[in-house]
Structure formats: C-alpha cells, structure tokens
Amino acid sequence: MNSIHGNPENIPHILVLGVGGTIAGLASDPANPTAYQSGQVGIETLLAKIQESIPDAVKIVSQQLANIDSRDLSEDLLTLIGNTVKESLQNPAVKGVVITHGTDTIEETGFFLHATCGRLAEKLGKRLVLVGAMLPANAPQADGPANLLDALKWTSTAPENCPGGVFAVFAGKVCLARDLAKRHSSALNAPLMDSPNSPVGLINPSWLSRVKAIQAASVEDLPIPEVWPWVDILTSHAGARGQTVEALVGAGVQGLVLAGTGLGGFHKTWLEPLKKAQMQGIALVRTSRTGAGATVASKDELSCELAGVLSAPRARIALQLALNAEKDHKANPKSLTWQDFFARMAVLPGFR
Ligand code: ASP
C-alpha cells in the first residue's frame, strides 16, 4: 500500500498535486476519446488506478489543488501552485513533488515553476515533475497512467543519480519543465521537448550537463507574484493594425510580448504606437512567432529586450515575473531592473 495512514509529516513521501487536464478527463463515449471533458477525475482515483504498479517503498500523499481544463489556467492558480510547491519542498518529509496538469498550458506552468522554485529544488536535491496526457482517463489506450508512473519513478530516483530541479515527463521521456511545450493539437507525443531529453530511468550524462548549465544561469528564484502585472501577447501578421497596440495601451496593459515574424520583426504599422507605448513606460519584449530559433536585434527603430529562444507564452510569464521582481527590488541599493531579471530567465548573454 502506498497511501499513508497516520501523520504524513513523519513519513518520507512524494506529494502528488492534481490540477486537472486530459489526464483527469472523461469521454462521454470512451470509443470516441477526442470528445471529452478535462478535469473530471480526482487525483486519488488516478493514483488508485496505478496502485499495483507503484513500488511499496514509494509512499504517496495527494492533494487536489484544482481540477480544470488548463486552457482556463489563471494567474491566481499559478500563485497557489507556486506557493504550495515552495512550502512542500521545504518540508523534510516531502522527497519530491509530482503535478498532474493539462497540456494546453503546461508550457507556462513549467516555465513559471522553473523560474520561481528551480533553485530551491536544486539546492535541496528534490525533483518537481510535471506530467499530463493526451487521452482522457477512460480511453482504452489512455496514456495518463504510464505517464504518471514515469513521473513517480523520476521523482523517486535517488538524488545521487539525478540533480534536483523542475522536470517534465511525457511519453517515456524527461526534460527540464521549462523546455516542454505542446506543439501538436492532438498527437500522442504533442508536448515536445525543446531541449536535450532522455528516456525516463536512463540518465544521459551529456543531457545532465546541459540541465546543470541552465540551472546555473537561473541565479536565484524569482518571487511568486501575489498580484500579477497585465502582460499580453501581440502576434504580427499580414494586415496588422496600429490600433490593436493603441487599444491595449489605452486599456492599461503594463507589458507587451511581440510575437514577431521571422527573426522577430513586426509590421511597420506597429512602429509608432509601440514607440509611444515604450515612452509611457510599457515593457516590450520581442519573440518570434516561428516556433523555433532565437530572436535577433531587428533593423527597425524600436530597441527592446529580445527573448532569446523563449516562445511567446514563456516570454510572457518571464516578463510578468521580471516586472514583479523589479517592484520587489526597488528598496535594494543595487536595484536590478526588469530587463536584468528577464535576461536571467531567458539566459541572454551578459545577464547581471
Ligand atoms: N485541454 C486539455 C487541458 O489543457 C488538454 C490536455 O490536458 O492535454 O487541460
């Protein structure tokens, strides 16, 4: 039996946090698994289904934080997840944490947790592992049970065999959570690992050195916002209009992530409204809408922060965390700017 009877504070265990997603979804007709609703099954039921395959030595405590379709992920829920993880990692009885999550926005949560809890997990030698599924829990070929088992396996790997940190497990592979993103609407391996990865259980030394390099660049965990700044993503496209920028600025947006074309350029109709926005103190960051590769300083006249290889959704979280950290840091004599914090998260050259 893996569940703990008695006080979990005295028994080393893995904490499994349920947030929802397809892994907890149900199809009205299991023979047609694409018509389903996310976030229907509780975390205890998901664990009960794999009970027989979990080694007896692995003790588990579960907690339902939410049960949503992750397309509805809110910033308040991110704060709750972040605070719960931070507190749990510091509990000596908790050896690692698994989070079951929807794949639609796993990219954002992965990046957020890496930036806010990654150093702590690394320092304590504990693993935090995000996991999801592409098929609902009652589909005949459901992929959730195997993914969840893999996540438990990776979380309970002996610390001497793998560093602590924030990871994601999917379809038999593991990578840093900040590198997992959904890149296909329906394929079983839709969440792709944008970095070196490794089969779960087989630890690849060259992959581990890259994991360590990224972790070293994180410098320190960023504070978890209680109140999130409003940052939106603007995608450049044929026929893009300056009024779109003006409408957001007029409504009070605090930061804009520009998902530009190609190397990160954008439609010329945006140039004047963006310059004005910048003069008003709105934080601007450039990414590329292509889905891969780095953004490069553009030849247009707008000088703004580049997001390196960060996708627009990751850059958005990074900008929110950076703006929040700058606010928190104001009292510090060596006060860092949002650009400094952003550069650390995007692992840009020359970050402070
Ligand atoms: N829409 C689902 C969600 O993000 C998709 C999934 O879990 O794969 O919750």
GROMACS .gro file of C-alpha atoms and ligand atoms in nm:
model
  361
    1MET     CA    1   0.000   0.000   0.000
    2ASN     CA    2   0.135   0.339  -0.094
    3SER     CA    3  -0.106   0.576   0.074
    4ILE     CA    4  -0.005   0.691   0.419
    5HIS     CA    5  -0.228   0.622   0.716
    6GLY     CA    6  -0.127   0.837   1.011
    7ASN     CA    7   0.068   1.157   1.011
    8PRO     CA    8   0.245   1.213   0.676
    9GLU     CA    9   0.477   1.462   0.845
   10ASN     CA   10   0.674   1.171   0.991
   11ILE     CA   11   0.693   0.951   0.683
   12PRO     CA   12   0.908   1.031   0.377
   13HIS     CA   13   0.672   1.060   0.082
   14ILE     CA   14   0.606   1.202  -0.261
   15LEU     CA   15   0.341   1.468  -0.281
   16VAL     CA   16   0.115   1.443  -0.587
   17LEU     CA   17  -0.076   1.762  -0.669
   18GLY     CA   18  -0.377   1.734  -0.902
   19VAL     CA   19  -0.456   2.035  -1.117
   20GLY     CA   20  -0.673   1.875  -1.389
   21GLY     CA   21  -0.623   1.835  -1.763
   22THR     CA   22  -0.692   1.549  -2.003
   23ILE     CA   23  -0.509   1.311  -1.770
   24ALA     CA   24  -0.810   1.368  -1.540
   25GLY     CA   25  -1.059   1.392  -1.827
   26LEU     CA   26  -1.355   1.172  -1.922
   27ALA     CA   27  -1.500   1.097  -2.265
   28SER     CA   28  -1.878   1.051  -2.278
   29ASP     CA   29  -1.811   0.760  -2.517
   30PRO     CA   30  -1.469   0.602  -2.449
   31ALA     CA   31  -1.466   0.468  -2.807
   32ASN     CA   32  -1.450   0.830  -2.923
   33PRO     CA   33  -1.179   0.969  -2.693
   34THR     CA   34  -1.139   1.303  -2.871
   35ALA     CA   35  -1.481   1.417  -2.743
   36TYR     CA   36  -1.414   1.456  -2.371
   37GLN     CA   37  -1.406   1.699  -2.084
   38SER     CA   38  -1.086   1.775  -1.896
   39GLY     CA   39  -1.059   1.779  -1.518
   40GLN     CA   40  -1.333   1.531  -1.418
   41VAL     CA   41  -1.149   1.265  -1.215
   42GLY     CA   42  -0.986   1.329  -0.876
   43ILE     CA   43  -0.616   1.273  -0.817
   44GLU     CA   44  -0.684   0.990  -0.569
   45THR     CA   45  -0.872   0.795  -0.836
   46LEU     CA   46  -0.591   0.845  -1.087
   47LEU     CA   47  -0.341   0.712  -0.833
   48ALA     CA   48  -0.567   0.421  -0.734
   49LYS     CA   49  -0.563   0.304  -1.098
   50ILE     CA   50  -0.185   0.256  -1.092
   51GLN     CA   51  -0.160   0.143  -0.730
   52GLU     CA   52  -0.045  -0.210  -0.822
   53SER     CA   53   0.247  -0.083  -1.026
   54ILE     CA   54   0.388   0.159  -0.767
   55PRO     CA   55   0.665   0.001  -0.560
   56ASP     CA   56   0.557  -0.044  -0.195
   57ALA     CA   57   0.852   0.162  -0.075
   58VAL     CA   58   0.718   0.472  -0.253
   59LYS     CA   59   0.475   0.643  -0.015
   60ILE     CA   60   0.234   0.897  -0.158
   61VAL     CA   61   0.027   1.186  -0.029
   62SER     CA   62  -0.210   1.351  -0.275
   63GLN     CA   63  -0.376   1.691  -0.280
   64GLN     CA   64  -0.627   1.831  -0.526
   65LEU     CA   65  -0.534   2.193  -0.596
   66ALA     CA   66  -0.781   2.238  -0.882
   67ASN     CA   67  -0.949   2.027  -1.150
   68ILE     CA   68  -0.962   2.245  -1.459
   69ASP     CA   69  -0.911   2.239  -1.832
   70SER     CA   70  -0.571   2.406  -1.841
   71ARG     CA   71  -0.678   2.645  -2.116
   72ASP     CA   72  -0.852   2.824  -1.826
   73LEU     CA   73  -0.533   2.845  -1.618
   74SER     CA   74  -0.537   3.166  -1.415
   75GLU     CA   75  -0.259   3.366  -1.260
   76ASP     CA   76  -0.416   3.311  -0.916
   77LEU     CA   77  -0.388   2.936  -0.969
   78LEU     CA   78  -0.022   2.975  -1.069
   79THR     CA   79   0.037   3.160  -0.742
   80LEU     CA   80  -0.137   2.881  -0.548
   81ILE     CA   81   0.065   2.610  -0.727
   82GLY     CA   82   0.392   2.801  -0.673
   83ASN     CA   83   0.332   2.867  -0.303
   84THR     CA   84   0.222   2.506  -0.241
   85VAL     CA   85   0.530   2.371  -0.416
   86LYS     CA   86   0.767   2.604  -0.230
   87GLU     CA   87   0.623   2.514   0.106
   88SER     CA   88   0.619   2.141   0.025
   89LEU     CA   89   0.979   2.133  -0.097
   90GLN     CA   90   1.087   2.279   0.237
   91ASN     CA   91   0.907   2.004   0.428
   92PRO     CA   92   1.171   1.740   0.516
   93ALA     CA   93   0.911   1.460   0.482
   94VAL     CA   94   0.842   1.552   0.117
   95LYS     CA   95   1.102   1.383  -0.104
   96GLY     CA   96   0.964   1.516  -0.432
   97VAL     CA   97   0.652   1.661  -0.592
   98VAL     CA   98   0.452   1.548  -0.898
   99ILE     CA   99   0.192   1.776  -1.061
  100THR     CA  100  -0.071   1.639  -1.299
  101HIS     CA  101  -0.155   1.920  -1.542
  102GLY     CA  102  -0.330   1.986  -1.873
  103THR     CA  103  -0.102   2.001  -2.175
  104ASP     CA  104  -0.252   2.319  -2.325
  105THR     CA  105  -0.065   2.548  -2.086
  106ILE     CA  106   0.190   2.311  -1.931
  107GLU     CA  107   0.448   2.531  -2.106
  108GLU     CA  108   0.357   2.829  -1.892
  109THR     CA  109   0.340   2.642  -1.562
  110GLY     CA  110   0.669   2.464  -1.638
  111PHE     CA  111   0.846   2.791  -1.706
  112PHE     CA  112   0.689   2.959  -1.403
  113LEU     CA  113   0.790   2.680  -1.163
  114HIS     CA  114   1.142   2.662  -1.302
  115ALA     CA  115   1.186   3.038  -1.251
  116THR     CA  116   1.032   3.053  -0.903
  117CYS     CA  117   1.119   2.717  -0.742
  118GLY     CA  118   1.405   2.574  -0.952
  119ARG     CA  119   1.696   2.686  -0.735
  120LEU     CA  120   1.524   2.571  -0.417
  121ALA     CA  121   1.455   2.226  -0.565
  122GLU     CA  122   1.812   2.204  -0.687
  123LYS     CA  123   1.959   2.314  -0.353
  124LEU     CA  124   1.750   2.056  -0.165
  125GLY     CA  125   1.821   1.784  -0.423
  126LYS     CA  126   1.447   1.730  -0.474
  127ARG     CA  127   1.263   1.683  -0.802
  128LEU     CA  128   0.942   1.854  -0.901
  129VAL     CA  129   0.788   1.678  -1.204
  130LEU     CA  130   0.506   1.799  -1.429
  131VAL     CA  131   0.304   1.540  -1.619
  132GLY     CA  132  -0.009   1.520  -1.835
  133ALA     CA  133  -0.173   1.309  -2.103
  134MET     CA  134  -0.324   1.339  -2.449
  135LEU     CA  135  -0.609   1.090  -2.397
  136PRO     CA  136  -0.876   1.105  -2.127
  137ALA     CA  137  -0.863   0.872  -1.827
  138ASN     CA  138  -1.136   0.637  -1.961
  139ALA     CA  139  -0.996   0.598  -2.317
  140PRO     CA  140  -0.896   0.236  -2.390
  141GLN     CA  141  -0.540   0.343  -2.480
  142ALA     CA  142  -0.515   0.614  -2.211
  143ASP     CA  143  -0.157   0.740  -2.186
  144GLY     CA  144  -0.204   0.906  -1.844
  145PRO     CA  145  -0.134   0.601  -1.623
  146ALA     CA  146   0.205   0.526  -1.785
  147ASN     CA  147   0.299   0.895  -1.778
  148LEU     CA  148   0.204   0.925  -1.411
  149LEU     CA  149   0.402   0.613  -1.322
  150ASP     CA  150   0.703   0.754  -1.507
  151ALA     CA  151   0.668   1.081  -1.318
  152LEU     CA  152   0.666   0.895  -0.985
  153LYS     CA  153   0.966   0.693  -1.097
  154TRP     CA  154   1.163   1.005  -1.193
  155THR     CA  155   1.065   1.186  -0.873
  156SER     CA  156   1.182   0.896  -0.659
  157THR     CA  157   1.513   0.838  -0.841
  158ALA     CA  158   1.793   0.850  -0.584
  159PRO     CA  159   1.937   1.205  -0.554
  160GLU     CA  160   2.291   1.086  -0.627
  161ASN     CA  161   2.171   0.972  -0.970
  162CYS     CA  162   1.998   1.291  -1.073
  163PRO     CA  163   2.009   1.655  -0.961
  164GLY     CA  164   1.711   1.826  -0.804
  165GLY     CA  165   1.516   2.065  -1.024
  166VAL     CA  166   1.193   2.116  -1.215
  167PHE     CA  167   1.131   1.849  -1.477
  168ALA     CA  168   0.856   1.729  -1.709
  169VAL     CA  169   0.783   1.373  -1.813
  170PHE     CA  170   0.588   1.277  -2.125
  171ALA     CA  171   0.560   0.969  -2.347
  172GLY     CA  172   0.855   0.795  -2.179
  173LYS     CA  173   1.090   1.093  -2.184
  174VAL     CA  174   1.207   1.353  -1.938
  175CYS     CA  175   1.332   1.709  -1.987
  176LEU     CA  176   1.351   2.034  -1.793
  177ALA     CA  177   0.995   2.161  -1.741
  178ARG     CA  178   1.092   2.496  -1.893
  179ASP     CA  179   1.157   2.313  -2.220
  180LEU     CA  180   0.828   2.127  -2.260
  181ALA     CA  181   0.558   2.275  -2.486
  182LYS     CA  182   0.256   2.145  -2.675
  183ARG     CA  183   0.347   2.157  -3.042
  184HIS     CA  184   0.068   1.950  -3.200
  185SER     CA  185  -0.304   1.973  -3.136
  186SER     CA  186  -0.371   1.601  -3.097
  187ALA     CA  187  -0.071   1.367  -3.149
  188LEU     CA  188   0.014   1.144  -2.854
  189ASN     CA  189   0.360   1.299  -2.835
  190ALA     CA  190   0.221   1.652  -2.890
  191PRO     CA  191   0.409   1.802  -2.597
  192LEU     CA  192   0.757   1.830  -2.742
  193MET     CA  193   1.078   1.869  -2.557
  194ASP     CA  194   1.258   2.174  -2.694
  195SER     CA  195   1.587   2.064  -2.541
  196PRO     CA  196   1.800   1.757  -2.495
  197ASN     CA  197   1.593   1.497  -2.318
  198SER     CA  198   1.636   1.144  -2.204
  199PRO     CA  199   1.423   0.832  -2.164
  200VAL     CA  200   1.283   0.815  -1.809
  201GLY     CA  201   1.511   0.597  -1.600
  202LEU     CA  202   1.807   0.623  -1.832
  203ILE     CA  203   2.022   0.908  -1.723
  204ASN     CA  204   2.226   1.054  -2.004
  205PRO     CA  205   2.537   1.242  -1.876
  206SER     CA  206   2.552   1.487  -2.169
  207TRP     CA  207   2.190   1.579  -2.107
  208LEU     CA  208   2.263   1.628  -1.737
  209SER     CA  209   2.543   1.875  -1.808
  210ARG     CA  210   2.302   2.088  -2.014
  211VAL     CA  211   2.047   2.067  -1.729
  212LYS     CA  212   2.315   2.194  -1.490
  213ALA     CA  213   2.415   2.480  -1.725
  214ILE     CA  214   2.057   2.607  -1.747
  215GLN     CA  215   2.014   2.573  -1.372
  216ALA     CA  216   2.333   2.771  -1.311
  217ALA     CA  217   2.203   3.059  -1.526
  218SER     CA  218   1.887   3.083  -1.316
  219VAL     CA  219   2.096   3.264  -1.047
  220GLU     CA  220   1.817   3.277  -0.789
  221ASP     CA  221   1.446   3.200  -0.766
  222LEU     CA  222   1.220   3.492  -0.851
  223PRO     CA  223   0.940   3.590  -0.614
  224ILE     CA  224   0.593   3.447  -0.680
  225PRO     CA  225   0.358   3.738  -0.758
  226GLU     CA  226   0.054   3.793  -0.538
  227VAL     CA  227  -0.075   4.045  -0.791
  228TRP     CA  228   0.033   3.980  -1.150
  229PRO     CA  229   0.111   4.266  -1.388
  230TRP     CA  230  -0.102   4.269  -1.704
  231VAL     CA  231   0.114   4.149  -1.992
  232ASP     CA  232  -0.033   4.049  -2.329
  233ILE     CA  233   0.098   3.880  -2.643
  234LEU     CA  234   0.066   4.056  -2.979
  235THR     CA  235   0.124   3.846  -3.289
  236SER     CA  236   0.240   4.029  -3.601
  237HIS     CA  237   0.067   3.921  -3.923
  238ALA     CA  238  -0.039   4.040  -4.266
  239GLY     CA  239  -0.266   4.341  -4.224
  240ALA     CA  240  -0.164   4.404  -3.860
  241ARG     CA  241  -0.305   4.736  -3.733
  242GLY     CA  242  -0.156   5.001  -3.507
  243GLN     CA  243  -0.498   5.037  -3.340
  244THR     CA  244  -0.453   4.698  -3.173
  245VAL     CA  245  -0.147   4.829  -2.989
  246GLU     CA  246  -0.324   5.156  -2.903
  247ALA     CA  247  -0.630   4.972  -2.769
  248LEU     CA  248  -0.422   4.762  -2.530
  249VAL     CA  249  -0.216   5.059  -2.415
  250GLY     CA  250  -0.534   5.262  -2.364
  251ALA     CA  251  -0.680   4.981  -2.153
  252GLY     CA  252  -0.380   4.983  -1.917
  253VAL     CA  253  -0.155   4.696  -2.028
  254GLN     CA  254   0.182   4.702  -1.847
  255GLY     CA  255   0.387   4.490  -2.083
  256LEU     CA  256   0.368   4.350  -2.436
  257VAL     CA  257   0.534   4.041  -2.579
  258LEU     CA  258   0.570   4.090  -2.953
  259ALA     CA  259   0.547   3.757  -3.134
  260GLY     CA  260   0.714   3.886  -3.449
  261THR     CA  261   0.759   3.729  -3.788
  262GLY     CA  262   1.087   3.555  -3.877
  263LEU     CA  263   1.374   3.685  -3.666
  264GLY     CA  264   1.135   3.890  -3.451
  265GLY     CA  265   1.043   4.182  -3.679
  266PHE     CA  266   0.688   4.317  -3.690
  267HIS     CA  267   0.451   4.503  -3.924
  268LYS     CA  268   0.553   4.865  -3.982
  269THR     CA  269   0.208   4.988  -3.870
  270TRP     CA  270   0.309   4.898  -3.514
  271LEU     CA  271   0.627   5.105  -3.501
  272GLU     CA  272   0.489   5.445  -3.394
  273PRO     CA  273   0.233   5.313  -3.141
  274LEU     CA  274   0.499   5.086  -2.990
  275LYS     CA  275   0.749   5.370  -2.958
  276LYS     CA  276   0.482   5.575  -2.781
  277ALA     CA  277   0.399   5.283  -2.554
  278GLN     CA  278   0.763   5.245  -2.461
  279MET     CA  279   0.789   5.616  -2.376
  280GLN     CA  280   0.490   5.570  -2.146
  281GLY     CA  281   0.686   5.300  -1.957
  282ILE     CA  282   0.528   4.988  -2.107
  283ALA     CA  283   0.774   4.698  -2.107
  284LEU     CA  284   0.833   4.548  -2.453
  285VAL     CA  285   0.990   4.216  -2.542
  286ARG     CA  286   1.049   4.061  -2.884
  287THR     CA  287   1.000   3.692  -2.967
  288SER     CA  288   0.944   3.510  -3.294
  289ARG     CA  289   0.613   3.351  -3.394
  290THR     CA  290   0.802   3.085  -3.595
  291GLY     CA  291   0.810   2.840  -3.304
  292ALA     CA  292   1.185   2.773  -3.306
  293GLY     CA  293   1.516   2.958  -3.308
  294ALA     CA  294   1.627   3.279  -3.139
  295THR     CA  295   1.515   3.638  -3.197
  296VAL     CA  296   1.777   3.879  -3.328
  297ALA     CA  297   1.805   4.258  -3.286
  298SER     CA  298   1.594   4.395  -3.567
  299LYS     CA  299   1.681   4.677  -3.807
  300ASP     CA  300   1.364   4.870  -3.722
  301GLU     CA  301   1.397   5.166  -3.483
  302LEU     CA  302   1.245   5.006  -3.178
  303SER     CA  303   1.507   4.895  -2.933
  304CYS     CA  304   1.355   4.646  -2.695
  305GLU     CA  305   1.452   4.337  -2.499
  306LEU     CA  306   1.500   4.018  -2.701
  307ALA     CA  307   1.363   3.693  -2.563
  308GLY     CA  308   1.641   3.463  -2.685
  309VAL     CA  309   1.484   3.127  -2.763
  310LEU     CA  310   1.182   3.176  -2.537
  311SER     CA  311   0.847   3.117  -2.703
  312ALA     CA  312   0.588   3.395  -2.665
  313PRO     CA  313   0.394   3.219  -2.381
  314ARG     CA  314   0.718   3.161  -2.187
  315ALA     CA  315   0.838   3.517  -2.254
  316ARG     CA  316   0.505   3.645  -2.123
  317ILE     CA  317   0.548   3.463  -1.789
  318ALA     CA  318   0.914   3.577  -1.776
  319LEU     CA  319   0.814   3.940  -1.831
  320GLN     CA  320   0.546   3.922  -1.562
  321LEU     CA  321   0.791   3.772  -1.314
  322ALA     CA  322   1.056   4.029  -1.410
  323LEU     CA  323   0.820   4.325  -1.363
  324ASN     CA  324   0.710   4.186  -1.028
  325ALA     CA  325   1.070   4.125  -0.917
  326GLU     CA  326   1.171   4.479  -1.015
  327LYS     CA  327   0.892   4.618  -0.798
  328ASP     CA  328   1.005   4.399  -0.505
  329HIS     CA  329   1.366   4.501  -0.559
  330LYS     CA  330   1.318   4.880  -0.557
  331ALA     CA  331   1.430   4.917  -0.194
  332ASN     CA  332   1.757   4.733  -0.264
  333PRO     CA  333   2.053   4.971  -0.319
  334LYS     CA  334   2.190   4.761  -0.608
  335SER     CA  335   1.843   4.751  -0.752
  336LEU     CA  336   1.809   4.538  -1.063
  337THR     CA  337   1.573   4.632  -1.345
  338TRP     CA  338   1.307   4.414  -1.506
  339GLN     CA  339   1.547   4.382  -1.802
  340ASP     CA  340   1.810   4.225  -1.570
  341PHE     CA  341   1.562   3.971  -1.433
  342PHE     CA  342   1.428   3.898  -1.779
  343ALA     CA  343   1.777   3.843  -1.920
  344ARG     CA  344   1.849   3.589  -1.645
  345MET     CA  345   1.535   3.390  -1.719
  346ALA     CA  346   1.588   3.397  -2.095
  347VAL     CA  347   1.956   3.305  -2.039
  348LEU     CA  348   2.068   3.602  -2.252
  349PRO     CA  349   2.440   3.674  -2.277
  350GLY     CA  350   2.578   3.920  -2.020
  351PHE     CA  351   2.294   3.899  -1.768
  352ARG     CA  352   2.367   4.053  -1.426
  353ASP     N1  353  -0.739   2.090  -2.285
  353ASP     C1  354  -0.663   2.000  -2.203
  353ASP     C2  355  -0.601   2.078  -2.088
  353ASP     O1  356  -0.508   2.150  -2.113
  353ASP     C3  357  -0.560   1.932  -2.281
  353ASP     C4  358  -0.474   1.833  -2.205
  353ASP     O2  359  -0.479   1.818  -2.085
  353ASP     O3  360  -0.399   1.768  -2.274
  353ASP     O4  361  -0.644   2.066  -1.976
   0.00000   0.00000   0.00000
